[in-house]
């Protein structure tokens, strides 16, 4: 029996190889049925002559369970390839292709089947390597249920040695998710990368386009069959919602052909309701006939799918076809559709192909007839229901003043560069009105408010923007225009307040006489206001407030004007307007100016004025559209004084233009509170002298001018805080030698100190390990014969040892010497009687307590010593 067993085993192995050598390509797809129930399909391509057959395959659902799927389709293709499909068919009875999960989560579906076909060039011993493919199902109800992509181009292909090879899986995602592509290693049983797997050999490169999915092999150099794996990732709202891996096979043979060439448009967009048409031209440089076909999302949609005319298009060496697609509302989605045009020649012995990918975005038309009408302190908007009934609502955008936006061919929504900001979102396609009252705060008279509206869709797609519509509030209340330090005498600090009178007041509905009431608030307008003045009539719209001094106040002042009819009662207030409040922060040779204000008009820019030396005259030193300004290159410890002038206005006509206001005076003194830049540290260790030599950069050479010295910090362990070790008082002295009693281990950092005591951040921390120099080792021989050479048993040169404990034994196990001194210094005498030990071999056990960056570490040495005399 012992002789027979190997023979039987060998027979079984051979039989297994014959029955299993067939898998060429495979992929797993799934679709959502309802709730947590999904249906899966497996596609495989196998070697037709193999006696192996797979009427069923096992799918593992990723939750610990599995099911056996029955084959529903087998098609024998040319070149000894058979296509197998394992998918649900009602006629086959029970549906094992469906599975219901218990909860949301991420599940890795996989299938493995022995074995791949024999002779795959880039898979060692491929005949004994199982086929393994996987697809990731992510169930996340917050992102919506998902279906895997469908791959429309087959995963078996042919190319020529020396000719550019291109393949595209033709992925179509029914959910409209964004797809990205990666090359990954082919896998074997258990989902591990195949040991020894390599990407196909190439004369230039082997890559995949992460956006289009084009696999480009430039160019094959060795004949044979190759397998590659493509990872396709699905993205929704910026989050991954699933992955799918295709394991495919490419056969490269010897031929002199080159692939055909395709010429057509680049990526494009189309508005719903119009028909997109463009020509596709292909020709074969070798002069053989060419066939054009196409796959992709536009051909897969259920309503009004795209078509080619003719389809396929075949010609002797040059051929042309026309792509046609009458777009409908149901085609709108955020991601563009992908069309894969394929040109295949009639060369021998291989039909070479080329691919051209075109992205087509289908865009909803804009909402039409947008109207804007001022009502009170709000503006009422209305528009027609968008023509695309797939829309789920509208986005409303606003800006001050007309822009004149005209969208580009593929420009959806309202781009930020227009200055428009989204202010509201209406849910429901029939919700076509909005009352804009600035979130209950009321809009401002004097501003020309302009609007655009877009329709949006469930997946985030947005229509073209509507035409702009503008309106301004009726001027039936005062409009404040000035709250300013009085320009006639800025030094007095009194407040100049002005407002525009109501020019559209309905004097019949609200008869006079009229009165203005002016209110003041300490701050930017929050809190209560105090009545400070009453003015009769409509024409007196100025007030000088002598009750405050802006130049000596710690806060700004805000004002509002109420219009009252002595017959009717209160009519309405102006918006709040505040003075400009300037505050100053000081740093090295710089004063940082910033100012606060709260005004209803738009300031276009601000002018910064600084007091000239030795007099009370101010001159402008700069201007800015921001509410901050850094005045630089100043002299430290010297006082500088400033005020700010604002220049702006209302967008509607009929107001003073420009509107100019002034801040209070404010002064500041720059001082050096800015630390230098951190040095950059390097450490060199001299093992022979047990010395760490520190060297660092001088910040005066690149970002400072007043470094006066340095602090040097040290920590004996990597996890401990750095503590001050020493200091250097010369900015040009950037070295330091650290002797640490035979220890090199520790961490260092350096800071720079400037002339006023500002300290920089720490430099990089540089740590020296105990392994930089030789570790503690013992020799194996010594000669204690008083000749002055090698008379003591001592360690080889070492560093960073805290202590040791060594026992030295004779051959009978008796201790003849022991010590805790790292130098040992055994002179060959027996410590018990001080007599000379006889020549021969002795043994030791030595516990070495080493100093490391992570604390003390014990290391035990064992060995023998030969004592010679």
C-alpha atoms as one frame of an Amber mdcrd trajectory, in Angstrom:
protein
   0.000   0.000   0.000   2.880   2.367   0.678   3.867   2.134  -2.981   0.324
   2.628  -4.278  -0.653   5.733  -2.313   1.654   8.158  -4.178   0.392   6.847
  -7.492  -3.235   7.371  -6.501  -2.451  10.810  -5.128  -0.681  11.775  -8.308
  -3.614  10.565 -10.374  -6.034  12.660  -8.330  -3.871  15.760  -8.703  -3.677
  15.308 -12.456  -7.421  14.742 -12.631  -8.048  17.867 -10.552  -5.936  19.931
 -12.904  -7.776  18.697 -15.969 -11.175  19.309 -14.446 -10.342  22.735 -13.074
  -8.206  24.475 -15.689 -10.825  26.731 -17.192 -11.495  30.130 -15.558 -10.478
  33.130 -17.691 -12.532  36.069 -16.349 -15.280  36.811 -13.835 -17.295  39.529
 -12.059 -20.153  39.824  -9.564 -23.052  42.290  -9.929 -26.017  43.028  -7.672
 -29.229  45.023  -7.746 -31.530  46.273  -5.017 -34.941  44.586  -4.833 -36.601
  46.087  -1.743 -35.713  46.935   1.829 -32.559  45.002   2.709 -33.027  42.445
  -0.077 -30.571  42.280  -2.983 -30.224  40.044  -6.029 -26.830  38.944  -7.329
 -25.511  37.781 -10.704 -22.180  36.143 -11.560 -20.624  36.309 -15.019 -17.712
  34.016 -15.925 -15.728  33.350 -19.082 -14.110  29.909 -19.316 -11.910  27.777
 -21.574 -14.384  25.865 -23.756 -12.403  22.623 -24.404 -11.837  22.036 -20.684
 -13.842  19.050 -19.365 -14.522  21.153 -16.271 -18.035  22.536 -16.175 -19.765
  24.670 -13.585 -23.559  24.272 -13.682 -23.564  25.981 -10.281 -21.381  28.362
  -8.263 -21.384  29.423  -4.614 -21.872  33.067  -3.706 -20.715  34.218  -0.265
 -22.903  37.083   0.950 -20.386  38.723   3.267 -22.409  38.107   6.435 -21.240
  34.549   7.053 -23.878  32.938   4.826 -23.681  31.588   1.283 -25.944  30.295
  -1.483 -25.557  28.032  -4.521 -26.432  29.824  -7.782 -27.583  27.859 -10.823
 -26.268  28.628 -14.263 -28.953  30.143 -16.451 -26.982  30.775 -19.648 -24.017
  29.169 -21.413 -22.888  30.528 -24.784 -19.925  29.116 -26.715 -18.014  32.005
 -28.278 -15.196  31.957 -30.840 -11.565  31.287 -29.831 -12.425  28.543 -27.296
 -14.268  30.865 -24.921 -17.621  30.195 -23.250 -19.784  32.750 -21.460 -21.642
  31.594 -18.310 -24.325  33.585 -16.501 -25.629  32.748 -13.045 -28.633  35.018
 -12.652 -32.250  34.832 -11.542 -34.838  33.448 -13.940 -38.415  32.959 -12.691
 -38.728  29.785 -14.765 -36.024  28.092 -12.664 -38.075  28.063  -9.456 -36.590
  29.026  -6.107 -34.453  32.155  -6.224 -31.174  31.523  -4.418 -29.777  34.661
  -6.088 -31.649  36.842  -3.574 -30.548  37.536  -0.035 -31.994  39.677   2.763
 -29.525  41.256   5.176 -30.306  41.756   8.842 -29.009  45.325   9.109 -27.162
  48.109   7.353 -23.407  47.765   6.974 -20.648  46.887   4.547 -20.668  43.375
   3.050 -18.002  41.838   0.794 -19.661  39.434  -1.646 -17.217  36.973  -3.169
 -16.902  33.884  -5.342 -13.918  31.578  -5.704 -13.558  28.649  -8.074 -10.601
  26.463  -9.059  -8.878  26.891 -11.334  -7.619  29.434 -13.822  -6.573  28.311
 -17.251  -3.073  27.022 -17.860  -0.226  29.295 -18.963  -1.223  32.794 -17.807
   2.051  34.697 -18.238   1.817  37.025 -15.255   0.367  34.479 -12.777   2.908
  31.880 -11.624   1.592  28.328 -11.994  -1.825  29.700 -12.996  -3.234  26.217
 -13.559  -3.258  25.731  -9.775  -4.473  29.247  -8.848  -8.204  29.663  -8.088
 -10.275  32.466  -9.558 -11.464  34.902  -6.864 -13.616  37.988  -7.452 -15.403
  40.228  -4.989 -17.927  43.056  -4.923 -18.546  45.326  -1.948 -22.156  46.087
  -1.007 -22.604  49.066   1.318 -26.083  49.426   2.831 -26.448  52.975   4.119
 -30.023  54.301   4.202 -28.733  57.855   4.582 -27.171  57.584   1.114 -30.008
  55.591  -0.444 -30.007  52.026  -1.714 -27.520  51.085  -4.387 -27.115  48.909
  -7.470 -23.714  47.829  -8.736 -22.514  49.027 -12.152 -23.224  46.905 -15.203
 -20.150  46.237 -17.359 -21.183  46.368 -20.997 -17.912  45.366 -22.701 -16.766
  41.723 -22.324 -13.727  40.899 -20.141 -11.814  38.830 -22.704  -9.830  40.649
 -25.332  -6.979  40.321 -27.826  -4.003  42.524 -28.673  -0.782  42.500 -30.695
   2.857  42.555 -29.665   4.188  46.051 -30.263   0.762  47.632 -30.870  -1.025
  49.993 -28.468  -3.733  48.092 -26.579  -6.845  49.804 -25.132  -9.755  48.271
 -23.253 -12.717  49.811 -21.440 -15.109  47.806 -19.242 -18.012  50.000 -20.396
 -19.385  50.564 -16.885 -22.938  51.893 -16.640 -24.405  52.860 -13.270 -28.189
  52.884 -13.219 -28.199  55.057 -10.073 -26.168  57.794 -11.751 -23.311  57.456
  -9.254 -19.836  58.722 -10.044 -17.389  55.949 -10.958 -13.623  55.793 -10.524
 -11.200  53.103 -11.673  -8.014  51.487 -10.318  -5.762  48.623 -11.299  -5.358
  46.058  -8.496  -3.662  42.675  -8.209  -5.619  39.589  -9.170  -6.624  37.539
  -6.143  -6.670  33.883  -5.228  -8.478  31.753  -2.632  -9.241  33.648   0.565
  -9.140  36.997  -1.183  -5.364  37.405  -0.941  -3.203  38.817  -3.716  -1.760
  36.046  -5.896   1.848  35.435  -4.747   4.243  36.493  -7.480   1.578  38.312
  -9.496   2.897  41.165 -11.661   1.299  43.588 -14.062   1.876  42.752 -17.741
   5.307  43.553 -19.175   5.369  46.674 -21.314   7.753  48.699 -23.402   6.441
  51.916 -21.846   3.541  51.838 -19.387   0.492  49.918 -18.217  -2.126  52.281
 -16.760  -5.819  52.922 -16.273  -7.552  56.278 -16.614  -9.234  56.795 -13.211
 -12.067  58.816 -14.784 -12.871  57.078 -18.069 -11.764  53.542 -17.161  -9.575
  53.184 -20.265  -6.919  50.486 -19.711  -3.897  51.483 -21.811  -1.076  49.008
 -22.431   1.748  50.816 -24.196   2.864  48.396 -25.550   2.866  44.573 -25.127
   6.243  42.922 -25.716   5.662  39.193 -25.064   3.016  36.896 -26.507   0.684
  35.025 -24.195  -2.379  35.285 -21.995  -2.471  37.877 -19.194  -4.965  38.514
 -16.410  -5.591  41.904 -14.840  -8.102  43.140 -12.263  -9.987  46.446 -12.395
 -11.465  47.934  -9.218 -14.498  50.134  -9.913 -15.576  52.400  -7.048 -18.983
  54.102  -6.796 -19.321  57.537  -5.185 -22.428  59.424  -4.082 -22.380  62.837
  -2.370 -18.623  62.391  -2.034 -18.929  59.089  -0.140 -18.153  55.593  -1.371
 -21.290  53.488  -1.809 -19.809  50.304  -3.283 -16.978  48.647  -5.195 -16.753
  45.987  -7.876 -13.763  44.020  -9.189 -13.499  42.665 -12.715 -10.880  39.961
 -13.314 -10.288  39.879 -17.074  -7.986  38.170 -19.580  -6.046  39.644 -22.493
  -4.383  37.478 -25.133  -1.387  39.018 -26.890  -0.244  37.436 -30.141   2.344
  38.233 -32.803   1.007  40.450 -35.570   2.016  43.572 -37.454  -1.313  45.441
 -37.346  -2.089  48.711 -35.580  -5.484  49.566 -34.061  -8.039  51.724 -35.880
  -8.434  55.427 -35.134 -11.663  57.061 -33.840 -12.533  60.725 -34.296 -15.552
  62.406 -32.691 -16.538  65.235 -30.355 -15.188  65.790 -26.867 -17.437  65.773
 -23.815 -20.651  67.752 -24.206 -23.960  68.754 -22.608 -27.534  68.718 -23.840
 -30.678  70.443 -22.576 -33.706  68.284 -21.930 -36.167  68.339 -24.813 -33.517
  68.663 -27.499 -31.908  65.978 -29.638 -28.167  65.499 -29.478 -26.582  64.429
 -32.753 -22.925  64.110 -33.678 -20.853  62.056 -36.098 -18.307  59.390 -35.255
 -15.591  58.615 -37.795 -13.166  55.672 -37.722 -10.483  54.425 -40.099  -7.887
  51.657 -40.148  -4.292  52.680 -40.960  -3.747  49.138 -42.245  -6.543  49.539
 -44.782  -8.822  46.737 -43.567 -12.553  47.189 -43.056 -13.730  48.854 -39.830
 -16.838  48.404 -37.693 -18.144  51.049 -35.236 -20.339  50.061 -32.299 -21.190
  51.822 -29.044 -22.288  51.036 -25.500 -23.037  53.156 -22.447 -25.742  54.701
 -20.322 -27.684  56.507 -23.090 -28.356  53.151 -24.781 -29.497  51.540 -21.502
 -32.156  54.037 -20.352 -35.694  52.718 -20.595 -37.264  55.829 -22.119 -36.042
  57.200 -25.439 -32.670  55.438 -25.558 -29.931  56.666 -27.853 -29.072  54.909
 -31.105 -26.462  54.853 -33.875 -27.361  55.339 -37.489 -26.209  52.976 -38.947
 -25.660  50.421 -36.182 -23.233  48.841 -36.590 -21.465  50.997 -39.121 -19.153
  48.988 -41.398 -16.900  50.314 -44.128 -13.964  49.169 -46.274 -11.288  51.231
 -44.479 -13.132  54.357 -43.319 -16.587  54.383 -41.770 -18.943  56.944 -40.246
 -22.007  56.735 -38.063 -24.231  59.268 -36.287 -25.055  59.222 -32.585 -28.650
  60.323 -31.913 -30.363  60.882 -28.560 -33.684  62.625 -27.971 -33.376  63.615
 -24.330 -36.195  63.509 -21.795 -36.706  64.754 -18.273 -36.129  61.263 -16.904
 -32.547  61.422 -18.216 -31.486  64.282 -15.925 -28.841  63.304 -13.375 -25.906
  64.963 -11.644 -23.229  62.729 -13.171 -22.708  62.729 -16.934 -23.610  59.693
 -18.995 -20.721  57.776 -20.524 -20.710  56.547 -24.122 -18.010  54.093 -25.209
 -17.417  54.080 -28.963 -15.583  51.007 -30.214 -13.878  50.657 -33.588 -12.810
  47.135 -34.595 -10.750  46.349 -37.671 -10.744  43.179 -39.754  -7.029  42.507
 -39.460  -5.404  39.071 -39.394  -4.785  37.182 -37.231  -6.328  39.593 -34.690
  -9.181  42.055 -34.915  -7.729  45.085 -33.119  -9.974  47.618 -31.405  -9.875
  51.213 -30.206 -12.146  52.986 -27.725 -13.261  56.585 -27.464 -15.100  57.738
 -24.332 -17.524  60.670 -24.497 -19.241  62.131 -21.419 -22.714  63.607 -21.984
 -24.446  65.653 -19.296 -28.216  66.030 -19.566 -29.388  69.325 -18.049 -32.841
  70.487 -17.064 -34.058  73.777 -18.558 -34.194  76.759 -16.247 -37.353  77.900
 -14.445 -38.941  80.657 -16.528 -40.752  83.949 -15.973 -39.097  84.886 -12.670
 -40.787  87.977 -11.219 -39.688  90.143  -8.274 -42.056  92.604  -6.552 -41.370
  94.743  -3.466 -43.996  94.428  -0.713 -43.316  96.327   2.506 -39.821  95.433
   3.735 -39.755  92.189   1.687 -39.641  91.131  -1.973 -42.086  88.608  -3.337
 -40.726  86.181  -5.947 -42.705  83.992  -8.307 -41.818  81.842 -11.304 -43.300
  79.200 -13.566 -43.097  75.554 -12.662 -40.017  74.050 -14.310 -40.751  72.032
 -17.434 -38.930  68.947 -16.067 -41.275  67.131 -13.663 -38.407  65.016 -12.246
 -37.271  68.080 -10.253 -37.919  67.994  -6.500 -37.613  71.688  -5.663 -35.921
  75.024  -6.274 -32.875  76.930  -5.064 -33.152  80.701  -4.783 -30.081  82.946
  -5.104 -29.681  86.665  -4.357 -27.135  89.449  -4.803 -27.083  93.232  -4.530
 -27.203  94.698  -8.014 -27.630  93.251 -11.488 -24.861  90.959 -12.826 -25.982
  90.007 -16.327 -25.205  86.296 -15.990 -25.447  84.073 -19.064 -24.730  80.411
 -18.332 -22.188  78.450 -20.322 -23.175  75.397 -22.338 -22.381  73.035 -19.431
 -22.729  75.537 -16.569 -25.509  74.529 -14.193 -26.627  76.245 -11.015 -25.399
  79.723 -10.090 -21.593  79.948  -9.885 -20.009  81.723  -6.923 -18.047  84.137
  -9.122 -21.285  86.008  -9.876 -21.578  87.149  -6.261 -24.954  85.435  -5.921
 -25.555  83.564  -2.665 -28.204  80.929  -2.055 -30.776  82.286   0.409 -33.538
  79.683   0.330 -34.631  76.289  -0.916 -38.199  75.357  -1.794 -39.188  71.698
  -1.634 -41.741  70.535  -4.188 -41.943  71.272  -7.878 -45.173  73.272  -7.433
 -43.704  75.495  -4.699 -42.935  78.426  -7.004 -43.104  81.487  -4.747 -40.936
  82.993  -2.020 -41.260  86.012   0.246 -37.736  87.265   0.922 -37.741  89.264
   4.157 -34.078  88.535   4.995 -35.002  85.815   7.494 -37.379  88.105   9.355
 -34.912  91.001   9.609 -36.380  92.899   6.683 -34.633  94.043   3.528 -33.014
  97.445   3.132 -34.500 100.284   1.108 -32.062 101.656  -1.409 -30.635  98.305
  -2.502 -31.455  96.806  -5.873 -32.002  93.128  -4.967 -31.501  90.683  -7.832
 -32.463  87.002  -7.921 -31.995  83.814  -9.909 -33.735  80.465  -9.428 -32.701
  76.914 -10.352 -34.510  73.589 -10.133 -32.759  70.794  -8.243 -33.095  67.023
  -8.326 -32.946  64.130  -5.887 -29.337  63.231  -6.704 -28.082  66.821  -6.404
 -28.325  67.800 -10.071 -29.243  71.416 -10.755 -30.838  73.030 -13.783 -29.629
  76.003 -15.751 -30.180  79.278 -13.896 -33.193  81.424 -14.654 -32.890  84.922
 -15.999 -32.213  87.571 -13.355 -35.085  89.540 -11.835 -34.475  92.629  -9.679
 -36.533  94.845  -7.384 -35.948  97.505  -4.736 -38.075  98.256  -1.694 -40.438
 101.190  -1.845 -38.837 104.232  -0.237 -41.596 105.001   2.230 -39.336 105.095
   5.332 -36.068 106.929   6.072 -32.869 105.407   4.666 -29.805 106.029   6.824
 -26.693 107.083   4.890 -24.139 108.454   7.368 -22.939 107.660  10.867 -19.544
 109.310  10.910 -16.954 111.171  12.866 -17.770 114.709  11.797 -15.431 115.522
   8.923 -15.594 119.248   9.670 -13.669 118.593  12.874 -12.496 115.014  13.292
 -10.704 115.903  16.508 -13.969 116.859  18.249 -15.259 113.276  18.008 -18.904
 114.238  17.538 -21.140 112.085  15.314 -22.555 113.228  12.000 -25.826 111.362
  11.277 -27.713 111.693   7.965 -30.518 109.868   6.225 -32.491 109.994   3.015
 -36.089 111.087   3.330 -38.932 108.808   2.150 -39.631 109.678  -1.486 -42.469
 107.196  -2.090 -44.529 107.814   1.024 -48.278 107.513   0.440 -49.341 110.819
   1.969 -53.016 109.999   1.414 -52.878 106.709   3.309 -50.481 108.198   5.890
 -51.188 111.923   6.130 -48.868 114.413   7.947 -47.647 116.254   9.776 -44.488
 114.114  10.062 -41.738 113.767  12.568 -38.386 111.946  12.730 -37.273 110.366
  15.969 -33.586 109.567  16.225 -32.428 106.745  18.512 -28.910 105.854  19.687
 -27.314 102.658  20.968 -23.919 101.979  22.541 -22.377  99.267  20.349 -23.223
  97.777  16.974 -26.993  97.840  17.357 -27.936  94.951  19.613 -29.894  95.841
  22.716 -32.070  98.824  23.494 -31.958 102.263  21.849 -32.411 105.634  23.545
 -34.313 108.539  21.980 -31.862 111.420  21.551 -33.574 113.830  19.117 -36.873
 114.708  17.449 -37.065 116.616  14.132 -40.227 117.972  12.546 -41.021 117.665
   8.839 -39.559 115.444   6.145 -36.734 117.636   4.876 -34.501 117.971   7.935
 -32.402 114.815   7.585 -29.174 115.792   9.363 -28.124 115.638  13.010 -24.858
 116.398  14.814 -24.641 114.366  18.005 -22.610 116.392  20.485 -23.532 114.022
  23.278 -20.746 111.574  22.520 -17.021 111.734  21.807 -15.998 109.005  19.398
 -12.293 109.681  19.958 -12.543 108.851  23.635 -15.093 106.044  23.493 -14.395
 102.362  24.039 -17.137 101.307  21.618 -18.961 102.427  18.461 -22.409 104.027
  18.396 -25.416 102.922  16.365 -28.419 104.948  15.199 -31.813 104.417  13.625
 -34.494 106.861  12.529 -38.241 106.335  13.027 -40.737 108.142  10.828 -43.982
 109.026  12.562 -47.185 110.663  11.392 -48.659 112.826  14.096 -52.036 111.928
  12.591 -51.532 108.247  11.793 -48.852 107.154  14.273 -45.531 105.297  13.683
 -44.812 104.669  10.007 -41.547 102.699  10.117 -37.856 102.788  10.980 -34.724
 103.008   8.953 -32.179 100.231   9.102 -29.509 100.502  11.793 -26.246 102.256
  10.946 -23.172 102.352  13.182 -20.007 104.371  13.336 -16.732 102.771  12.274
 -14.850 101.587  15.342 -11.108 101.190  14.842  -8.989  99.039  17.137  -5.258
  98.396  16.885  -3.032  95.453  17.823   0.726  95.769  17.924   3.483  93.377
  16.914   7.053  93.642  15.717   7.434  96.757  13.507   3.774  96.398  12.583
   0.405  97.707  13.727  -2.572  95.534  12.839  -5.632  97.698  12.207  -9.140
  96.234  12.206 -12.493  97.947  12.349 -16.065  97.010  13.165 -19.237  98.491
  11.699 -22.837  97.618  10.979 -24.335  99.494   8.030 -27.076  98.660   5.496
 -25.207  99.952   2.438 -22.205  98.315   0.791 -18.774  99.803   1.363 -16.547
  99.297  -1.657 -13.234 100.117   0.013 -11.596 101.762   2.994  -8.794 104.330
   3.112  -6.304 104.209   5.988  -4.941 107.564   7.231  -1.908 107.892   9.495
  -0.723 110.946  11.414   2.421 112.519  10.046   5.380 113.005  12.420   5.455
 116.088  14.605   2.107 117.610  13.541  -1.648 116.950  13.487  -1.846 116.307
   9.741  -2.950 112.862   8.506  -2.130 111.307   5.160  -3.352 108.123   3.488
  -1.032 105.123   3.713  -3.160 102.528   1.950  -6.603 101.288   1.024  -8.334
  97.918   1.170 -11.720  96.319   0.440 -11.388  94.383   3.716 -12.012  95.596
   7.266  -8.385  95.121   8.264  -4.998  96.487   7.322  -1.418  95.841   8.464
   0.812  98.913   8.587   4.347  97.568   8.389   7.980  98.737   8.523   7.267
 100.889  11.560   9.640 101.814  14.353   9.174  99.830  17.531   8.246 101.767
  20.703   7.020 104.756  18.674   3.347 105.809  18.755   1.320 106.038  15.527
  -2.253 107.375  15.187  -4.875 106.540  12.545  -8.414 106.939  11.297 -10.408
 105.119   8.608 -12.531 106.498   5.763 -15.163 104.224   4.197 -16.402 104.702
   0.623 -19.543 102.939  -0.589 -23.187 103.378  -1.437 -26.589 101.881  -2.185
 -27.126 100.027  -5.458 -30.438 101.786  -6.167 -30.390 105.314  -7.614 -31.471
 108.453  -5.775 -29.023 108.453  -2.851 -25.910 110.412  -2.068 -23.101 108.691
  -3.934 -20.527 107.864  -2.809 -21.414 107.503   0.867 -18.368 108.500   2.936
 -17.910 108.015   6.672 -15.029 108.353   9.097 -13.939 106.448  12.165 -12.622
 107.781  15.439  -8.907 108.371  16.010  -6.963 105.467  17.454  -3.305 105.126
  18.348  -0.945 102.237  18.857   2.719 101.500  19.487   4.482  98.590  17.757
   6.728  96.473  19.898   8.649  93.319  19.320   6.437  90.505  20.581   7.147
  88.294  17.598   9.464  85.368  18.269  12.099  84.358  15.742  11.600  81.347
  13.514  12.608  78.033  15.003  16.109  76.832  14.125  16.647  73.539  12.333
  18.747  71.105  14.363  21.225  68.408  13.344  23.187  66.108  15.687  26.373
  64.185  14.902  27.633  61.538  17.342  31.355  60.838  17.833  31.423  57.302
  19.194  35.144  57.280  19.998  34.857  60.279  22.331  31.237  59.525  23.336
  30.155  63.013  22.327  26.989  64.427  20.743  27.775  67.465  18.607  24.775
  69.756  17.986  24.577  72.110  15.032  21.631  74.328  14.082  20.665  77.040
  11.622  20.685  80.752  12.441  17.208  82.303  11.871  18.870  85.675  11.215
  19.835  84.283   7.825  16.277  83.687   6.622  13.461  85.122   8.769  14.717
  87.363  11.596  17.251  90.065  12.273  17.588  90.252  16.050  18.350  86.740
  17.334  20.611  87.181  20.351  21.168  83.608  21.496  19.801  80.112  21.920
  18.412  77.776  24.555  19.403  74.110  24.332  16.965  71.504  25.662  17.508
  67.843  26.458  15.483  64.801  27.469  17.025  61.431  28.387  14.016  59.581
  26.945  11.774  60.107  23.930   8.603  60.176  26.041   9.828  62.663  28.679
   9.548  66.455  28.528  12.495  68.462  27.313  14.285  70.476  30.023  16.746
  73.336  29.688  20.295  72.011  29.354  22.324  75.125  28.568  22.265  78.411
  26.662  24.388  80.164  24.045  24.610  83.974  24.102  26.093  84.543  20.641
  23.696  84.452  17.663  26.504  83.259  15.369  27.529  80.396  17.657  25.335
  77.569  16.399  27.176  74.522  17.760  27.244  72.776  21.098  29.092  69.687
  22.358  27.303  67.534  24.888  29.322  65.122  27.046  27.011  62.929  29.089
  29.246  60.608  31.125  29.636  57.889  28.540  26.033  58.082  27.375  24.964
  59.188  23.893  21.230  58.484  24.270  18.776  61.359  24.432  16.680  63.902
  22.570  17.600  67.502  21.808  15.861  70.660  20.655  16.938  74.285  20.318
  15.047  77.596  20.515  16.165  81.038  19.398  15.935  84.099  21.704  15.745
  87.624  20.305  17.003  90.855  21.812  13.731  91.529  23.652  13.439  88.040
  25.103  10.965  86.519  22.647  11.556  82.802  22.364  10.927  80.826  19.176
   9.119  77.542  18.953  11.184  74.416  19.429  13.294  73.265  16.558  12.796
  69.758  15.309  13.486  67.258  18.085  16.532  65.144  17.241  16.913  61.869
  19.133  20.101  59.798  19.355  19.552  56.062  19.854  21.799  53.611  21.695
  22.252  51.781  18.386  24.173  54.685  16.807  27.399  53.426  18.372  28.624
  49.914  19.116  26.719  48.133  21.833  28.224  46.394  24.830  30.264  43.324
  23.735  32.861  41.128  25.462  36.041  39.659  23.955  36.655  35.916  23.947
  40.319  35.905  24.982  42.763  37.801  27.238  46.364  37.310  28.434  46.973
  38.397  32.062  50.779  38.016  31.954  51.831  41.557  33.006  53.244  42.411
  29.594  51.118  45.555  29.454  49.004  44.258  26.622  45.589  42.660  27.048
  46.257  41.995  30.738  42.623  42.597  31.773  39.308  41.183  30.658  37.426
  44.303  29.572  34.526  45.025  27.165  35.065  46.357  23.695  34.416  50.145
  23.283  30.799  50.891  24.167  28.405  53.670  25.176  25.199  54.119  27.105
  25.473  51.390  29.738  24.085  52.197  33.173  25.524  49.151  34.990  26.172
  45.445  34.599  26.262  42.323  36.734  28.648  39.595  35.561  29.513  36.149
  36.963  32.552  34.306  35.576  32.688  30.517  36.138  35.327  27.881  35.735
  34.586  24.604  33.962  33.211  23.092  37.204  30.671  25.903  37.622  32.458
  27.685  40.458  32.338  31.496  40.439  35.848  32.861  40.138  34.941  36.520
  39.582  31.925  38.871  39.767  31.428  42.631  39.517  28.924  45.411  38.707
  31.557  47.628  37.106  30.862  47.925  33.347  34.644  47.984  32.782  34.959
  44.574  34.553  38.819  44.752  34.752  39.305  41.079  35.697  43.049  40.368
  36.048  42.693  36.582  35.929  42.755  35.995  39.673  40.268  33.922  41.636
  38.434  36.402  43.822  37.962  33.767  46.513  41.702  33.256  47.283  43.429
  35.872  45.060  45.392  33.117  43.339  46.066  33.094  39.612  43.536  31.119
  37.656  45.009  28.457  35.440  44.949  28.947  31.681  41.882  27.573  29.948
  38.262  28.310  29.100  35.935  30.163  31.458  32.257  30.974  31.098  30.242
  34.085  31.923  26.673  35.333  32.330  26.459  39.104  32.102  23.298  41.188
  32.618  23.796  44.519  30.846  21.486  47.401  31.832  21.534  49.671  28.787
  20.271  53.229  28.460  17.736  53.580  25.596  15.320  56.213  24.332  12.499
  54.230  25.937  14.159  53.782  29.342  16.532  51.190  30.824  16.703  47.846
  29.051  18.218  44.603  30.351  20.170  42.449  27.915  21.850  39.182  28.972
  25.134  38.059  27.395  26.413  34.494  27.718  29.684  33.198  26.388  33.169
  31.844  27.032  36.587  33.415  27.675  39.924  31.845  26.935  42.562  32.805
  29.488  46.118  32.556  28.128  49.409  33.186  29.920
